[in-house]
Short mmCIF file of C-alpha atoms in Angstrom, two decimals:
data_model
loop_
_atom_site.label_atom_id
_atom_site.label_comp_id
_atom_site.label_asym_id
_atom_site.label_seq_id
_atom_site.Cartn_x
_atom_site.Cartn_y
_atom_site.Cartn_z
CA MET A 1 74.61 88.09 81.48
CA PHE A 2 77.87 88.59 83.35
CA ALA A 3 77.48 87.01 86.87
CA LEU A 4 79.41 86.05 89.71
CA THR A 5 77.16 82.88 90.66
CA GLN A 6 76.28 82.06 87.01
CA GLY A 7 80.11 80.24 87.47
CA LEU A 8 79.03 77.92 90.72
CA ARG A 9 75.89 77.20 88.99
CA ARG A 10 77.82 75.92 85.62
CA ALA A 11 80.31 74.04 87.77
CA ALA A 12 77.88 72.23 89.41
CA GLN A 13 75.93 71.37 86.56
CA THR A 14 78.93 69.67 84.61
CA LYS A 15 80.95 68.55 87.01
CA PRO A 16 78.53 67.80 90.00
CA ASN A 17 80.88 65.19 91.16
CA GLY A 18 83.57 67.08 90.40
CA THR A 19 86.09 68.44 93.78
CA SER A 20 85.18 71.92 94.21
CA THR A 21 87.33 72.36 97.64
CA HIS A 22 90.67 71.22 99.51
CA PHE A 23 90.88 72.09 102.85
CA ALA A 24 92.00 71.15 106.50
CA GLY A 25 91.60 67.30 105.93
CA ARG A 26 87.91 68.41 103.97
CA ARG A 27 86.96 68.01 100.01
CA ARG A 28 83.69 68.60 98.52
CA THR A 29 82.34 67.95 95.82
CA TRP A 30 81.02 71.16 93.44
CA GLN A 31 77.33 69.95 93.97
CA GLU A 32 77.81 70.06 97.56
CA THR A 33 79.47 73.53 97.36
CA SER A 34 77.08 74.67 95.35
CA ASP A 35 74.23 73.35 98.15
CA ARG A 36 76.32 75.04 100.86
CA VAL A 37 75.82 78.32 98.69
CA SER A 38 72.57 78.19 98.36
CA ARG A 39 71.66 77.25 102.02
CA ILE A 40 74.14 80.41 103.38
CA ALA A 41 72.59 82.99 100.43
CA GLY A 42 68.57 81.37 102.71
CA ALA A 43 70.63 82.19 106.09
CA LEU A 44 71.49 85.75 104.92
CA PHE A 45 68.11 86.31 103.79
CA ALA A 46 66.39 85.01 107.19
CA LEU A 47 68.57 87.50 108.92
CA GLY A 48 67.53 90.36 107.12
CA VAL A 49 70.11 90.81 104.38
CA ARG A 50 68.31 92.47 101.27
CA PRO A 51 69.71 93.01 97.97
CA GLY A 52 72.10 95.91 97.46
CA ASP A 53 73.38 95.50 101.55
CA ARG A 54 76.44 94.96 102.20
CA VAL A 55 78.56 91.71 104.20
CA ALA A 56 81.56 91.94 105.43
CA ILE A 57 84.21 89.32 106.02
CA LEU A 58 87.57 89.37 108.14
CA ALA A 59 89.26 86.01 108.30
CA LEU A 60 91.84 83.98 106.98
CA ASN A 61 91.95 81.98 103.93
CA SER A 62 89.75 78.92 103.45
CA ASP A 63 86.74 76.66 102.14
CA ARG A 64 84.36 78.74 103.97
CA TYR A 65 85.54 81.90 102.98
CA PHE A 66 85.24 80.71 99.52
CA GLU A 67 81.70 79.55 99.57
CA LEU A 68 81.42 83.34 101.28
CA LEU A 69 81.73 84.59 98.02
CA TYR A 70 78.61 83.17 96.33
CA ALA A 71 76.26 83.01 99.15
CA ILE A 72 76.46 86.91 99.26
CA PRO A 73 76.20 87.88 95.59
CA TRP A 74 73.25 85.44 95.51
CA ILE A 75 70.88 87.11 97.19
CA GLY A 76 72.21 90.19 95.82
CA ALA A 77 74.05 91.32 98.05
CA VAL A 78 77.68 93.34 98.22
CA MET A 79 80.33 91.73 99.42
CA VAL A 80 83.30 93.58 101.60
CA PRO A 81 86.21 91.76 102.70
CA ILE A 82 88.65 93.69 104.95
CA ASN A 83 92.06 93.09 104.99
CA THR A 84 93.29 90.71 107.66
CA ARG A 85 96.64 92.83 108.54
CA LEU A 86 94.27 96.22 109.47
CA ALA A 87 94.39 98.07 112.56
CA ALA A 88 90.61 98.01 115.25
CA PRO A 89 90.41 101.71 113.52
CA GLU A 90 90.95 100.76 110.08
CA ILE A 91 88.77 97.84 110.13
CA GLU A 92 85.80 99.86 112.42
CA TYR A 93 86.15 102.75 109.46
CA ILE A 94 85.47 100.48 107.27
CA LEU A 95 82.41 98.75 108.68
CA SER A 96 81.33 102.31 109.44
CA ASP A 97 81.98 103.34 106.04
CA SER A 98 80.70 100.32 104.24
CA GLY A 99 77.33 100.10 105.96
CA ALA A 100 77.90 96.97 106.86
CA VAL A 101 75.06 94.55 108.49
CA VAL A 102 76.75 91.42 109.20
CA LEU A 103 80.26 90.66 109.47
CA PHE A 104 82.20 87.04 109.83
CA ILE A 105 84.95 86.76 111.66
CA ASP A 106 86.78 83.57 112.62
CA THR A 107 89.40 82.71 115.57
CA ALA A 108 92.19 84.16 114.47
CA MET A 109 90.56 88.13 114.09
CA SER A 110 88.52 87.37 117.08
CA HIS A 111 90.47 89.90 119.18
CA HIS A 112 89.34 92.99 117.70
CA LEU A 113 86.11 91.68 118.97
CA THR A 114 86.48 93.83 122.16
CA ALA A 115 88.13 96.72 120.63
CA LEU A 116 84.94 96.46 118.26
CA GLU A 117 82.00 95.67 120.16
CA ASP A 118 80.63 98.62 120.68
CA LYS A 119 82.06 100.39 117.66
CA MET A 120 79.86 98.99 114.88
CA PRO A 121 76.04 99.99 115.51
CA GLY A 122 75.28 98.65 112.02
CA VAL A 123 76.42 95.42 112.48
CA ARG A 124 73.35 93.34 113.76
CA GLU A 125 74.59 90.08 113.61
CA VAL A 126 78.28 88.37 113.93
CA VAL A 127 79.15 85.02 112.61
CA TRP A 128 81.41 82.60 114.14
CA LEU A 129 83.64 81.15 110.72
CA ASP A 130 85.77 79.01 112.47
CA ASP A 131 85.64 74.95 113.15
CA THR A 132 85.48 75.63 117.28
CA SER A 133 82.36 76.81 118.97
CA GLY A 134 82.33 80.64 119.24
CA PRO A 135 81.98 82.98 122.05
CA GLU A 136 78.65 82.47 123.55
CA GLY A 137 75.61 84.27 121.56
CA LEU A 138 77.33 84.14 118.39
CA LEU A 139 76.18 82.43 115.54
CA HIS A 140 78.11 80.00 113.62
CA PHE A 141 78.55 79.65 110.28
CA GLU A 142 78.14 75.42 109.84
CA ASP A 143 74.27 76.56 111.47
CA LEU A 144 73.73 78.56 108.05
CA THR A 145 74.11 75.47 106.17
CA ASN A 146 70.77 74.30 107.42
CA TYR A 147 68.41 77.09 106.71
CA ASP A 148 66.26 76.33 103.54
CA PRO A 149 68.07 76.98 100.03
CA ALA A 150 67.39 80.37 98.25
CA LEU A 151 66.94 81.11 94.57
CA ASP A 152 69.56 83.26 92.96
CA VAL A 153 67.96 86.56 92.88
CA GLY A 154 69.76 87.14 89.17
CA ALA A 155 72.00 89.97 90.73
CA ALA A 156 74.08 90.70 86.78
CA ASP A 157 76.00 92.62 85.54
CA ASP A 158 75.74 97.00 86.82
CA ASP A 159 74.65 95.42 89.70
CA LEU A 160 77.23 96.18 92.23
CA ALA A 161 78.83 92.88 93.81
CA GLY A 162 81.54 93.73 95.97
CA LEU A 163 83.35 96.90 98.01
CA PHE A 164 86.78 96.25 97.95
CA TYR A 165 88.32 99.06 100.05
CA THR A 166 91.83 100.02 99.01
CA GLY A 167 94.73 102.93 101.11
CA GLY A 168 93.51 106.27 100.20
CA THR A 169 95.77 108.93 98.97
CA THR A 170 94.23 111.24 101.95
CA GLY A 171 94.87 108.66 104.49
CA ARG A 172 91.20 106.86 104.76
CA SER A 173 90.89 103.84 102.60
CA LYS A 174 88.50 103.63 99.27
CA GLY A 175 85.79 101.30 98.80
CA VAL A 176 86.09 100.05 95.54
CA MET A 177 82.96 99.72 93.52
CA LEU A 178 83.04 96.30 91.84
CA THR A 179 80.40 94.68 89.65
CA HIS A 180 79.64 91.69 88.46
CA THR A 181 80.74 92.83 85.08
CA ASN A 182 83.74 94.31 86.32
CA LEU A 183 84.59 91.21 87.84
CA VAL A 184 83.32 88.03 85.06
CA VAL A 185 85.41 89.80 82.94
CA ASN A 186 88.32 89.59 84.75
CA ALA A 187 87.77 86.27 84.99
CA LEU A 188 87.23 84.94 81.58
CA ASN A 189 90.66 87.15 81.09
CA GLY A 190 91.90 84.52 84.03
CA ILE A 191 90.86 81.42 81.46
CA ALA A 192 91.95 83.04 78.76
CA GLY A 193 95.64 84.46 79.53
CA ILE A 194 96.93 82.62 82.58
CA GLY A 195 95.23 78.87 81.28
CA PHE A 196 92.96 78.14 83.72
CA ASN A 197 90.69 75.30 82.82
CA GLY A 198 88.74 71.65 83.92
CA ASP A 199 92.36 70.16 85.50
CA THR A 200 93.32 73.66 87.09
CA THR A 201 94.14 73.10 90.65
CA TYR A 202 94.14 76.25 92.33
CA ILE A 203 96.07 77.25 95.70
CA HIS A 204 95.12 80.32 97.35
CA SER A 205 97.91 81.09 99.42
CA GLY A 206 97.92 85.09 99.09
CA PRO A 207 95.01 86.42 100.92
CA MET A 208 91.47 86.02 99.52
CA PHE A 209 90.84 89.90 100.87
CA HIS A 210 92.63 90.81 98.06
CA LEU A 211 91.69 91.00 95.17
CA ALA A 212 94.11 89.66 93.19
CA ASP A 213 93.26 86.25 95.16
CA GLY A 214 89.76 86.68 94.40
CA ALA A 215 90.07 86.98 90.39
CA SER A 216 91.62 83.41 90.82
CA THR A 217 88.53 82.29 92.64
CA PHE A 218 86.22 83.33 90.60
CA GLY A 219 87.95 82.67 87.42
CA VAL A 220 88.47 78.90 88.25
CA THR A 221 84.64 78.37 89.24
CA MET A 222 84.04 78.98 85.95
CA ALA A 223 86.25 76.75 84.71
CA GLY A 224 85.32 74.11 86.29
CA GLY A 225 88.89 73.75 88.39
CA ARG A 226 89.54 73.56 91.79
CA HIS A 227 90.48 74.98 94.34
CA ALA A 228 93.13 74.22 97.69
CA PHE A 229 94.15 76.74 100.69
CA VAL A 230 96.50 77.46 103.40
CA PRO A 231 95.04 80.40 106.01
CA ARG A 232 98.00 82.79 105.02
CA PHE A 233 100.95 82.12 103.77
CA GLU A 234 103.54 79.87 105.33
CA ALA A 235 106.23 78.89 102.80
CA ALA A 236 105.89 74.92 104.54
CA GLU A 237 102.50 74.51 104.63
CA VAL A 238 102.42 76.10 100.32
CA LEU A 239 104.47 73.38 99.37
CA GLN A 240 103.13 70.74 101.42
CA THR A 241 99.78 72.19 100.29
CA ILE A 242 100.35 71.86 96.43
CA GLN A 243 101.92 68.50 96.89
CA SER A 244 99.19 67.11 99.06
CA ALA A 245 96.21 69.05 96.48
CA LYS A 246 98.32 68.32 93.52
CA VAL A 247 98.44 72.25 92.80
CA THR A 248 98.75 72.88 89.47
CA HIS A 249 98.48 77.04 89.43
CA ALA A 250 99.26 79.41 91.75
CA GLN A 251 99.62 83.06 92.42
CA PHE A 252 102.69 84.60 94.51
CA VAL A 253 104.73 87.73 95.03
CA PRO A 254 108.72 88.00 94.36
CA THR A 255 109.00 87.81 98.60
CA MET A 256 106.42 84.84 98.46
CA ILE A 257 108.53 83.43 95.58
CA ASN A 258 112.18 83.99 97.29
CA MET A 259 110.73 81.95 100.66
CA ILE A 260 109.89 79.06 98.79
CA VAL A 261 112.58 78.23 96.52
CA ASN A 262 114.91 79.35 99.28
CA HIS A 263 113.23 77.47 101.98
CA PRO A 264 115.80 74.71 103.94
CA ARG A 265 113.03 72.33 103.55
CA PHE A 266 112.25 72.80 99.86
CA ALA A 267 113.63 69.68 98.14
CA GLU A 268 111.85 67.52 100.76
CA PHE A 269 108.58 67.79 98.37
CA ASP A 270 106.77 66.46 95.69
CA ILE A 271 105.85 69.64 93.22
CA ARG A 272 106.01 68.27 89.82
CA THR A 273 102.26 69.30 89.20
CA LEU A 274 102.91 72.43 89.83
CA GLN A 275 102.54 74.03 86.69
CA PHE A 276 102.03 78.13 86.43
CA ILE A 277 102.64 81.28 88.81
CA LEU A 278 101.15 84.32 88.02
CA TYR A 279 103.36 86.82 90.17
CA GLY A 280 103.03 90.40 90.48
CA ALA A 281 103.30 93.79 92.88
CA SER A 282 106.82 94.10 91.52
CA PRO A 283 108.75 93.24 89.00
CA MET A 284 110.92 89.67 89.71
CA PRO A 285 114.46 90.02 90.89
CA GLU A 286 116.83 88.51 89.02
CA GLY A 287 118.64 85.92 91.56
CA VAL A 288 115.27 84.80 93.21
CA LEU A 289 114.17 84.41 88.77
CA ARG A 290 117.45 82.16 88.35
CA ARG A 291 116.65 80.02 91.30
CA ALA A 292 113.37 79.96 90.56
CA MET A 293 114.12 78.48 86.65
CA GLN A 294 116.89 76.62 88.58
CA VAL A 295 115.18 74.52 91.47
CA MET A 296 111.19 75.04 89.31
CA PRO A 297 112.40 73.84 86.08
CA HIS A 298 108.98 72.86 84.29
CA VAL A 299 107.06 75.59 86.29
CA LYS A 300 105.72 78.68 83.66
CA LEU A 301 105.78 82.30 85.08
CA MET A 302 104.07 85.28 84.21
CA HIS A 303 103.89 88.94 85.05
CA ALA A 304 100.47 90.64 85.74
CA TYR A 305 100.32 94.13 86.80
CA GLY A 306 96.87 95.36 87.95
CA MET A 307 94.98 96.96 90.56
CA THR A 308 91.91 96.68 92.41
CA GLU A 309 90.39 99.27 90.74
CA ALA A 310 90.94 97.56 87.73
CA ALA A 311 89.30 94.34 89.07
CA PRO A 312 92.67 94.07 88.91
CA ILE A 313 94.04 92.08 86.31
CA VAL A 314 95.56 95.25 83.02
CA THR A 315 98.36 93.52 81.64
CA LEU A 316 100.27 90.18 81.34
CA LEU A 317 103.83 89.57 80.32
CA ASP A 318 103.82 85.88 78.49
CA PRO A 319 106.10 83.22 79.79
CA ARG A 320 108.42 83.07 76.87
CA TYR A 321 109.76 86.71 78.07
CA THR A 322 110.72 85.83 81.71
CA THR A 323 113.96 84.67 80.89
CA LEU A 324 117.06 85.83 81.25
CA GLU A 325 118.74 85.33 77.69
CA GLY A 326 118.11 85.57 74.69
CA PRO A 327 115.87 88.29 72.39
CA PHE A 328 113.09 87.87 74.66
CA ALA A 329 115.62 89.07 77.51
CA GLY A 330 115.00 93.02 77.51
CA LYS A 331 111.45 92.38 78.11
CA LEU A 332 111.78 91.08 81.78
CA LYS A 333 111.25 94.14 83.04
CA SER A 334 107.79 94.52 81.34
CA CYS A 335 104.73 94.30 83.55
CA GLY A 336 103.51 93.06 79.74
CA GLN A 337 101.01 93.67 77.13
CA ALA A 338 97.56 94.48 77.35
CA ALA A 339 95.07 92.01 79.06
CA LEU A 340 92.42 90.98 76.62
CA GLY A 341 89.67 93.33 77.04
CA CYS A 342 91.83 96.14 77.86
CA GLU A 343 92.88 99.08 76.16
CA ILE A 344 95.69 101.21 77.35
CA LYS A 345 97.87 104.56 76.49
CA VAL A 346 100.05 106.89 78.12
CA VAL A 347 98.95 110.06 78.58
CA ASP A 348 100.95 113.54 80.08
CA ALA A 349 99.60 115.73 82.07
CA LYS A 350 97.24 116.92 80.46
CA ARG A 351 95.70 113.61 79.60
CA GLU A 352 97.01 113.90 75.95
CA GLU A 353 98.69 110.66 74.62
CA VAL A 354 102.10 110.46 74.32
CA PRO A 355 104.70 108.84 71.69
CA ARG A 356 106.24 105.43 72.36
CA GLY A 357 108.89 105.39 74.49
CA THR A 358 108.13 109.08 76.15
CA ALA A 359 107.00 108.40 80.25
CA GLY A 360 103.78 109.75 81.80
CA GLU A 361 101.10 108.16 83.27
CA LEU A 362 99.03 105.26 82.23
CA ALA A 363 95.18 104.72 81.76
CA ILE A 364 93.64 102.23 81.42
CA ARG A 365 89.89 101.44 79.55
CA GLY A 366 87.72 98.70 79.89
CA ALA A 367 84.61 96.46 80.71
CA ASN A 368 86.91 95.59 84.22
CA ILE A 369 87.47 99.09 84.98
CA MET A 370 85.81 99.97 88.86
CA LYS A 371 81.84 101.38 88.88
CA GLY A 372 83.88 104.25 90.95
CA TYR A 373 84.52 105.32 94.67
CA TRP A 374 81.77 104.36 97.77
CA ASN A 375 80.68 107.61 98.76
CA LYS A 376 83.77 109.16 97.26
CA PRO A 377 82.19 111.39 94.35
CA ASP A 378 85.48 114.23 93.74
CA GLU A 379 87.79 111.17 93.94
CA THR A 380 85.45 109.25 91.92
CA ALA A 381 85.84 112.58 89.12
CA ALA A 382 89.43 112.83 89.47
CA VAL A 383 90.37 109.75 88.28
CA LEU A 384 87.36 108.67 86.05
CA LYS A 385 86.77 110.68 82.83
CA ASP A 386 85.13 109.44 79.23
CA GLY A 387 85.55 105.50 80.37
CA TRP A 388 89.77 106.01 81.25
CA TYR A 389 90.57 105.38 84.31
CA TYR A 390 94.14 107.03 85.13
CA SER A 391 95.84 104.42 87.32
CA GLY A 392 98.58 107.24 88.86
CA ASP A 393 100.92 105.21 87.71
CA GLY A 394 103.73 106.31 85.17
CA ALA A 395 105.29 104.14 82.70
CA TYR A 396 106.39 104.05 78.99
CA MET A 397 105.00 101.97 75.96
CA ASP A 398 107.60 100.41 73.58
CA ASP A 399 106.62 100.00 70.21
CA GLN A 400 105.20 96.27 70.50
CA GLY A 401 102.89 97.48 73.40
CA PHE A 402 105.05 96.48 76.19
CA VAL A 403 104.59 98.86 79.44
CA PHE A 404 107.25 98.99 81.85
CA ILE A 405 106.67 101.04 85.05
CA VAL A 406 108.91 103.27 86.09
CA ASP A 407 107.24 105.61 89.53
CA ARG A 408 104.28 106.30 91.01
CA LEU A 409 102.35 109.31 90.54
CA LYS A 410 100.29 108.62 93.55
CA ASP A 411 102.61 108.47 96.88
CA MET A 412 102.14 104.75 96.74
CA ILE A 413 104.97 102.08 98.43
CA ILE A 414 104.44 98.80 97.76
CA SER A 415 105.99 96.30 100.81
CA GLY A 416 105.82 92.64 100.31
CA GLY A 417 102.88 92.76 98.16
CA GLU A 418 100.79 95.09 100.16
CA ASN A 419 100.30 98.81 99.35
CA VAL A 420 101.06 101.06 101.79
CA TYR A 421 100.02 104.91 101.25
CA SER A 422 102.46 107.30 102.98
CA ALA A 423 99.62 109.82 103.55
CA GLU A 424 97.95 106.84 106.18
CA VAL A 425 101.34 106.29 107.63
CA GLU A 426 102.41 109.98 108.21
CA ASN A 427 99.03 110.74 109.44
CA ALA A 428 99.17 108.77 112.27
CA ILE A 429 102.86 109.84 113.31
CA SER A 430 102.06 113.29 112.62
CA LEU A 431 99.92 112.62 115.94
CA LEU A 432 102.86 111.65 118.12
CA THR A 433 103.61 113.73 120.24
CA GLY A 434 106.51 115.67 119.38
CA VAL A 435 106.34 115.28 115.70
CA SER A 436 106.75 118.74 113.61
CA GLU A 437 107.37 117.10 110.27
CA VAL A 438 107.83 113.56 108.56
CA ALA A 439 108.09 112.61 105.63
CA VAL A 440 107.26 108.55 104.30
CA ILE A 441 108.81 106.95 101.48
CA GLY A 442 109.84 103.97 99.82
CA VAL A 443 112.95 102.40 99.30
CA PRO A 444 115.15 99.53 98.18
CA ASP A 445 114.58 96.78 100.28
CA GLU A 446 116.12 93.41 99.94
CA ARG A 447 113.54 90.97 101.16
CA TRP A 448 110.19 93.27 100.62
CA GLY A 449 111.35 94.65 97.36
CA GLU A 450 110.70 98.37 99.25
CA ARG A 451 110.26 99.58 102.25
CA VAL A 452 108.55 101.96 104.33
CA HIS A 453 110.90 104.14 105.53
CA ALA A 454 110.14 107.52 108.11
CA ILE A 455 112.17 110.73 107.96
CA ILE A 456 111.27 112.38 111.18
CA VAL A 457 111.60 116.05 112.37
CA PRO A 458 111.24 116.20 115.87
CA LYS A 459 110.11 119.49 117.47
CA SER A 460 112.93 121.95 118.81
CA GLY A 461 114.13 120.57 122.83
CA VAL A 462 112.32 117.35 122.18
CA THR A 463 114.70 113.98 121.91
CA LEU A 464 112.18 111.07 119.77
CA SER A 465 113.04 107.09 119.63
CA VAL A 466 113.05 104.57 116.95
CA ASP A 467 111.13 102.49 119.25
CA ASP A 468 108.52 105.61 120.69
CA VAL A 469 107.15 105.86 116.99
CA MET A 470 107.39 102.33 116.44
CA GLU A 471 105.11 101.80 119.70
CA HIS A 472 102.51 104.84 118.29
CA CYS A 473 102.57 103.49 115.07
CA ARG A 474 101.57 99.73 115.77
CA SER A 475 98.47 101.15 117.66
CA ARG A 476 96.76 102.82 115.49
CA ILE A 477 97.47 100.95 111.99
CA ALA A 478 98.60 97.55 110.52
CA GLY A 479 101.75 96.52 111.56
CA TYR A 480 103.15 96.09 107.71
CA LYS A 481 101.94 99.92 107.08
CA CYS A 482 103.96 100.98 110.01
CA PRO A 483 108.27 102.12 109.10
CA ARG A 484 110.94 99.59 108.92
CA SER A 485 113.01 102.12 109.23
CA ILE A 486 113.50 105.93 110.30
CA ASP A 487 115.32 108.97 110.02
CA PHE A 488 115.64 112.03 112.45
CA ARG A 489 116.79 114.89 110.67
CA ASP A 490 117.05 118.51 112.75
CA THR A 491 116.39 120.64 109.35
CA PRO A 492 113.13 120.93 107.84
CA LEU A 493 112.19 118.98 104.83
CA PRO A 494 112.96 120.43 101.53
CA LEU A 495 110.15 122.14 99.82
CA SER A 496 108.43 122.53 96.47
CA GLY A 497 107.48 126.10 95.14
CA ALA A 498 103.64 125.34 95.99
CA GLY A 499 104.90 124.05 99.64
CA LYS A 500 105.08 120.53 99.00
CA VAL A 501 107.37 117.75 100.23
CA LEU A 502 109.86 117.21 97.90
CA LYS A 503 110.18 113.52 97.97
CA ARG A 504 112.10 112.83 95.04
CA GLU A 505 114.81 114.76 96.42
CA LEU A 506 114.12 112.89 99.23
CA ARG A 507 114.57 109.41 97.78
CA GLU A 508 117.31 110.10 96.06
CA PRO A 509 120.05 108.90 97.98
CA TYR A 510 118.68 105.25 98.81
CA TRP A 511 117.49 104.60 94.86
CA LYS A 512 120.99 105.39 93.48
CA GLY A 513 122.35 102.70 91.20
CA PHE A 514 118.63 101.59 90.47
CA THR A 515 117.15 102.22 87.12
CA LYS A 516 114.37 103.61 88.00
CA ALA A 517 112.13 104.92 91.19
CA VAL A 518 110.34 101.54 92.31
CA ASN A 519 111.75 98.06 93.34
#
């Protein structure tokens, strides 16, 4: 049986007095955490939450967030972690689309409450997640721990465990339906491939609403390790927490690693306990890798590739290949080989497998693949067929099964580890008075890997400014989705014979000198 809560129950059984969480001066044991989770679950049941109901979380990282990731499935409900960087209209859509009945929120996100007050009729209860006293009328999280403990209802296997919203090529987020099996299989991959064990202390420095971090949550717990948290990524705070909590394992995107190893106070911190860094979202720039190897020679670096639809790990690049010299140096640009339990292939436009070394679309099959997109049968059918998930990522595979990502067939940009779908940004910009045409592409950026770049054709006789566009975008979409650079042109955008904008042609001037069209 594959059940998320089994990992927590095992940790409480085998290491009752072992440290489970370390945050804001608080340390709890696995027995304490298990007891709190069962009581929070009991409170949710008293609030009317039943198996299959959706419970949303809009908050920064904390030990309480961690407890919710177990309390929700404890009563068979479905977790809905929400991206904290979204704008109010995007949050409203997720709450409505998911049908969430309870929302957990903290101080950092409380500014959304006014905007959302009359726009979440399905939400029956809002619970305050912070140490501080919340707005009048809201339940406080700690009050939930005074309820009688609930029995674990035994949700498992093909039961829905979570809805994880990812950007949409049509401009609307899609709720990725992941089951207990999906998430447990991925957690086992973390144990086998990454090496989580009972001596692991993992730092949650990436946002916990991202499945990349959530997957490590379940793997570390199953192994009986420990969890340390920082609310959001700040290089100095991460270094301080690595030192104070004796962190052994971390997960960063290359942008974060760059900020850490080049932090002016880096040498002040004792990070000798750190053994392993898992990185993803983009390949490691050579300069960042050289610096990391110089200042952290004792740390192993592993590249992971995946997506929410795969819960998320698809491939892993063994640390021995994270090198700039020797016989393995050529593998550094690869995202690795198939993770355990994952089957991968590269296919052509007819979805027929192509020879090794030939670029095509990467397809994945395994027990980690999603059940589908919530309330989107057509979009589900477009990517799932005969057990295979068609990723939309352009790639090729060498004779040893190493995968090299070369392009994205989906119109997506990865900036600082965040996925940005061009359609979402284009939809927002198109609503600005005076815009005739708009195309959004990813262009190389030294700090972020890629940045969001807009190319706008104003209507005849209209003059638009960068400030006009930015102010308009900030009111409609998350800040990280807003363009970081904008070009205005007076000629129409190039179109294909089918009338589609030729994005590849628009990207070409920016990507000259690069070996691939993604960074």
